[in-house]
């Protein structure tokens, strides 16, 4: 027996920050990186007598997520208190949702190992984030920073539909893309605005009875998700094969050692004593609210991917890269709308020159200095023969740097290829006259010489000769 | 007759005419506090400088012709769970002994806007848990009518201060009777408004779904005027209702003629009712009948479950509301060798016995495996109790009952028997569970010269009618004008 004889069963719980400007239950800013406790008030500090007031924007964002993930939006959902003691939790309870969440029963299509699969989503609920404990590295006091306290989160819980660590990673990426497309999350795992816990179990292949699950915490990058799950699958299989039993517990992933270790057992598990939050009335979604949000939903990554391959005829590889960054995909469509040439040609420019230069300098599409029309004009100059491909790269680099017009740059740099048949004819005549031996060889049947002659003409024209015109003139003069 | 014998509205009129100044009124209150509070012990803190400064400001407004309203310049007191910027707010607890409020709660802001100088903070059962003010972490308050007895609770300091004429009116809070029961025991008027009528923002929470702020005064018109000041929709409290308050004084003198008043059968069958209380309440109902009201027997069949229901829901919410007193950010902190020890020691030393008892009750009721049997079932019974009132109010305009089964009891008499103490609230609890307005006013005295309270319960948002019924009774009687025997001492 080995890992190959077992079927992993995985479900993910994702916590994603909603990018509202203020917190979920008070007016404090959600800005990241401020001085500790700068963004706090009586409410998010848990002062006596302070009461929560719901930020409506949060509901709008959550409904966006819910509908994008094909969930039912419950017309009435209930706020609940999750009670536990921790210094970063100022009220001693977290306001969350429990048995009546805002969204239920959705799904997300991903590229599974054997083709597209729909991963079912059990529920999505709203809650507030806790603060952060900062431990003095000098071994002194522990300090509490409550800037994050009250930052709005959605928790997105999948059904245990994932069957491998790579599917889990694929799901996580697809989910992140959707949230970023919706403009409700920045997809940043490292800064903690997108966090993931995984429930992992294994069962013998062919079995329908799920094994005992283990909850993995502290998975803070896409790479770690796969590593943590693979480690855990291996650990569980080994345990079962050596006659042991998997126990229901929470384990922490240690990214340095690449292993998981027990955090708390079932017996030590918290009893959160959930009960309906008496300080907040039930969340009621007004009639027409969901429909309005739906109308405003953007095209989602999956749909865009299909469209990019179907209507532009792009290879899946190209489409995936373009669609992976919504502004990039939008720019592609804007340029293509003006360019109207072969989409694959434009895609090559995007995946080649554009992304290369963006990596070096401007990292965001929004900060690019040139317009879609300028980009399209550059490509049209290449197609019409006015610019060689190499010259176009020079012009593009300059356009990328300055935002100046490509034609202006080409003229200034003297890169425009001449369209003047007289000038080409004169240059061809001069080259033929200067190389009588080569002309003789060509006429004797040594056709390879043709390339040499083209090169000589181009050289004489200092690279501005239009290759098509040069070829045609040479062939005529050589009597072909 | 000194200025402290005036009602709030009477004093307000004299302040308006310039016959008296607010500074004189505050000084008169302070003089009484100095003379009496050593024995009554109603105040946890007297803010002399603050009150005098606010009185001077009120007097300046008057001379400029810019009075803020009918209560501008009338000194009041606050139960010590109203957050009052710059003043200690202890909630009667060691855990908040050192806590100075960083902001004014909404009701306090409204009082300040109305111009009422805040004379000080009044004693209470710790976190409003209790019916005698003996659960204050600092000292018990005594009933001005008989210093050996309790003024009731949890707003016992507020009731005693009003009864002893140390303040003209006060704010209390009522979670299961904490305004009405002390009002009954001290011969004052206390109103618990409809849940959602007055903002809870800036009030230390006990049980969020039951807590409500209300006025405590010497007579019914004052009660209406003080309610008017604080009955304002507050977007900072999501349970505050956007329902506009009517003019509570407009029809207060309208009488009870033609009104149907319900007498709940079950209330008179409850055990432990003092015959003197029963007699006084029966006399009061007959008096109302004589004034033209029609008495109608009604049934509130789930009344017998109210106490059990209350003692699941209120402690459950309290166990969560009091989690924040953990020593991390404010209030008492007792250091320990690690985090858990710090939590344990802080909360052990910060909370008194009754608070601990209720935290344990509530934690238990919410625990996995017990939630359905206790908390959830209690919520269902709460719905039935609410429905009882909905049914009753189909045929009657208000419900009349005793406020408390007995008059004031001796200090120490019930501390060792929490169940006997809880039984004090049998008449007042259902009103909180149903979210209704309820008022207590004096309707008699026992042979031992202790006040007896009459309770009037109204339909949701119908405080105006409750006040009108109370006023009709009050106008024909003089119980509210009787003073406790303290004054002569």
PDB file of N, CA, C and O in Angstrom, chain A residues 39 47 63 94 124 127 146 152 154 156 160 187 208 232 275 313 364 377 384 389 414 422 464:
ATOM      1  N   UNK A  39      -5.964  53.332  13.791  1.00  0.00           N
ATOM      2  CA  UNK A  39      -7.319  53.238  13.230  1.00  0.00           C
ATOM      3  C   UNK A  39      -8.236  52.499  14.198  1.00  0.00           C
ATOM      4  O   UNK A  39      -8.666  51.375  13.933  1.00  0.00           O
ATOM      5  N   UNK A  47     -14.840  49.066  23.826  1.00  0.00           N
ATOM      6  CA  UNK A  47     -15.073  49.861  25.043  1.00  0.00           C
ATOM      7  C   UNK A  47     -16.444  49.510  25.629  1.00  0.00           C
ATOM      8  O   UNK A  47     -17.354  49.118  24.892  1.00  0.00           O
ATOM      9  N   UNK A  63     -22.438  40.225  -1.334  1.00  0.00           N
ATOM     10  CA  UNK A  63     -23.433  39.717  -2.283  1.00  0.00           C
ATOM     11  C   UNK A  63     -22.786  39.559  -3.664  1.00  0.00           C
ATOM     12  O   UNK A  63     -23.054  38.593  -4.389  1.00  0.00           O
ATOM     13  N   UNK A  94     -16.301  37.467  18.620  1.00  0.00           N
ATOM     14  CA  UNK A  94     -16.220  37.961  17.252  1.00  0.00           C
ATOM     15  C   UNK A  94     -17.633  37.981  16.697  1.00  0.00           C
ATOM     16  O   UNK A  94     -18.366  37.000  16.845  1.00  0.00           O
ATOM     17  N   UNK A 124     -21.070  31.129   2.405  1.00  0.00           N
ATOM     18  CA  UNK A 124     -20.208  32.300   2.534  1.00  0.00           C
ATOM     19  C   UNK A 124     -20.834  33.169   3.609  1.00  0.00           C
ATOM     20  O   UNK A 124     -22.025  33.472   3.538  1.00  0.00           O
ATOM     21  N   UNK A 127     -17.976  38.366   8.578  1.00  0.00           N
ATOM     22  CA  UNK A 127     -17.524  38.487   9.964  1.00  0.00           C
ATOM     23  C   UNK A 127     -16.498  39.593  10.078  1.00  0.00           C
ATOM     24  O   UNK A 127     -16.043  40.153   9.078  1.00  0.00           O
ATOM     25  N   UNK A 146      -4.777  46.902  17.292  1.00  0.00           N
ATOM     26  CA  UNK A 146      -6.172  46.649  16.923  1.00  0.00           C
ATOM     27  C   UNK A 146      -6.581  47.349  15.633  1.00  0.00           C
ATOM     28  O   UNK A 146      -7.770  47.537  15.383  1.00  0.00           O
ATOM     29  N   UNK A 152     -13.626  44.057   7.599  1.00  0.00           N
ATOM     30  CA  UNK A 152     -14.621  43.087   7.132  1.00  0.00           C
ATOM     31  C   UNK A 152     -13.996  41.901   6.393  1.00  0.00           C
ATOM     32  O   UNK A 152     -13.085  42.071   5.587  1.00  0.00           O
ATOM     33  N   UNK A 154     -15.055  37.986   4.390  1.00  0.00           N
ATOM     34  CA  UNK A 154     -15.988  36.918   4.052  1.00  0.00           C
ATOM     35  C   UNK A 154     -15.256  35.609   4.284  1.00  0.00           C
ATOM     36  O   UNK A 154     -14.068  35.497   4.001  1.00  0.00           O
ATOM     37  N   UNK A 156     -15.343  31.871   2.990  1.00  0.00           N
ATOM     38  CA  UNK A 156     -15.900  31.075   1.892  1.00  0.00           C
ATOM     39  C   UNK A 156     -15.540  29.617   2.157  1.00  0.00           C
ATOM     40  O   UNK A 156     -14.364  29.267   2.168  1.00  0.00           O
ATOM     41  N   UNK A 160     -16.224  19.336   0.634  1.00  0.00           N
ATOM     42  CA  UNK A 160     -14.990  18.550   0.498  1.00  0.00           C
ATOM     43  C   UNK A 160     -14.907  17.916  -0.887  1.00  0.00           C
ATOM     44  O   UNK A 160     -14.931  16.703  -1.022  1.00  0.00           O
ATOM     45  N   UNK A 187      -6.255  39.953  -3.173  1.00  0.00           N
ATOM     46  CA  UNK A 187      -5.642  38.646  -3.414  1.00  0.00           C
ATOM     47  C   UNK A 187      -4.281  38.457  -2.790  1.00  0.00           C
ATOM     48  O   UNK A 187      -3.513  37.600  -3.199  1.00  0.00           O
ATOM     49  N   UNK A 208     -16.407   4.954  -0.015  1.00  0.00           N
ATOM     50  CA  UNK A 208     -17.275   6.124  -0.074  1.00  0.00           C
ATOM     51  C   UNK A 208     -17.358   6.776   1.296  1.00  0.00           C
ATOM     52  O   UNK A 208     -18.028   7.778   1.484  1.00  0.00           O
ATOM     53  N   UNK A 232       0.455  16.506   4.776  1.00  0.00           N
ATOM     54  CA  UNK A 232      -0.591  15.970   5.640  1.00  0.00           C
ATOM     55  C   UNK A 232      -1.163  14.661   5.082  1.00  0.00           C
ATOM     56  O   UNK A 232      -1.424  13.722   5.835  1.00  0.00           O
ATOM     57  N   UNK A 275     -24.247  32.374  19.688  1.00  0.00           N
ATOM     58  CA  UNK A 275     -25.668  32.709  19.865  1.00  0.00           C
ATOM     59  C   UNK A 275     -25.950  33.986  19.076  1.00  0.00           C
ATOM     60  O   UNK A 275     -25.029  34.730  18.751  1.00  0.00           O
ATOM     61  N   UNK A 313      -9.560  33.368 -30.885  1.00  0.00           N
ATOM     62  CA  UNK A 313      -8.771  32.239 -31.376  1.00  0.00           C
ATOM     63  C   UNK A 313      -7.411  32.132 -30.699  1.00  0.00           C
ATOM     64  O   UNK A 313      -6.452  31.626 -31.287  1.00  0.00           O
ATOM     65  N   UNK A 364       1.906  48.081 -13.010  1.00  0.00           N
ATOM     66  CA  UNK A 364       0.447  48.016 -13.150  1.00  0.00           C
ATOM     67  C   UNK A 364      -0.007  48.576 -14.476  1.00  0.00           C
ATOM     68  O   UNK A 364       0.503  49.605 -14.932  1.00  0.00           O
ATOM     69  N   UNK A 377      -1.467  51.348 -33.425  1.00  0.00           N
ATOM     70  CA  UNK A 377      -0.804  52.025 -34.546  1.00  0.00           C
ATOM     71  C   UNK A 377       0.568  51.409 -34.806  1.00  0.00           C
ATOM     72  O   UNK A 377       0.969  51.193 -35.965  1.00  0.00           O
ATOM     73  N   UNK A 384       2.130  46.844 -42.192  1.00  0.00           N
ATOM     74  CA  UNK A 384       2.180  47.484 -43.500  1.00  0.00           C
ATOM     75  C   UNK A 384       3.600  47.547 -44.053  1.00  0.00           C
ATOM     76  O   UNK A 384       3.825  48.048 -45.145  1.00  0.00           O
ATOM     77  N   UNK A 389      10.238  44.190 -37.538  1.00  0.00           N
ATOM     78  CA  UNK A 389       9.903  43.710 -36.191  1.00  0.00           C
ATOM     79  C   UNK A 389      10.895  44.196 -35.160  1.00  0.00           C
ATOM     80  O   UNK A 389      10.518  44.633 -34.073  1.00  0.00           O
ATOM     81  N   UNK A 414      14.822  57.362 -37.323  1.00  0.00           N
ATOM     82  CA  UNK A 414      15.117  56.968 -38.681  1.00  0.00           C
ATOM     83  C   UNK A 414      14.890  55.497 -38.944  1.00  0.00           C
ATOM     84  O   UNK A 414      15.675  54.845 -39.637  1.00  0.00           O
ATOM     85  N   UNK A 422      11.645  53.520 -56.392  1.00  0.00           N
ATOM     86  CA  UNK A 422      12.783  54.094 -57.129  1.00  0.00           C
ATOM     87  C   UNK A 422      14.063  53.939 -56.337  1.00  0.00           C
ATOM     88  O   UNK A 422      15.091  53.474 -56.848  1.00  0.00           O
ATOM     89  N   UNK A 464      16.505  50.495 -43.853  1.00  0.00           N
ATOM     90  CA  UNK A 464      15.187  51.081 -44.102  1.00  0.00           C
ATOM     91  C   UNK A 464      14.496  50.480 -45.314  1.00  0.00           C
ATOM     92  O   UNK A 464      13.422  50.914 -45.696  1.00  0.00           O
TER      93      UNK A 464
END
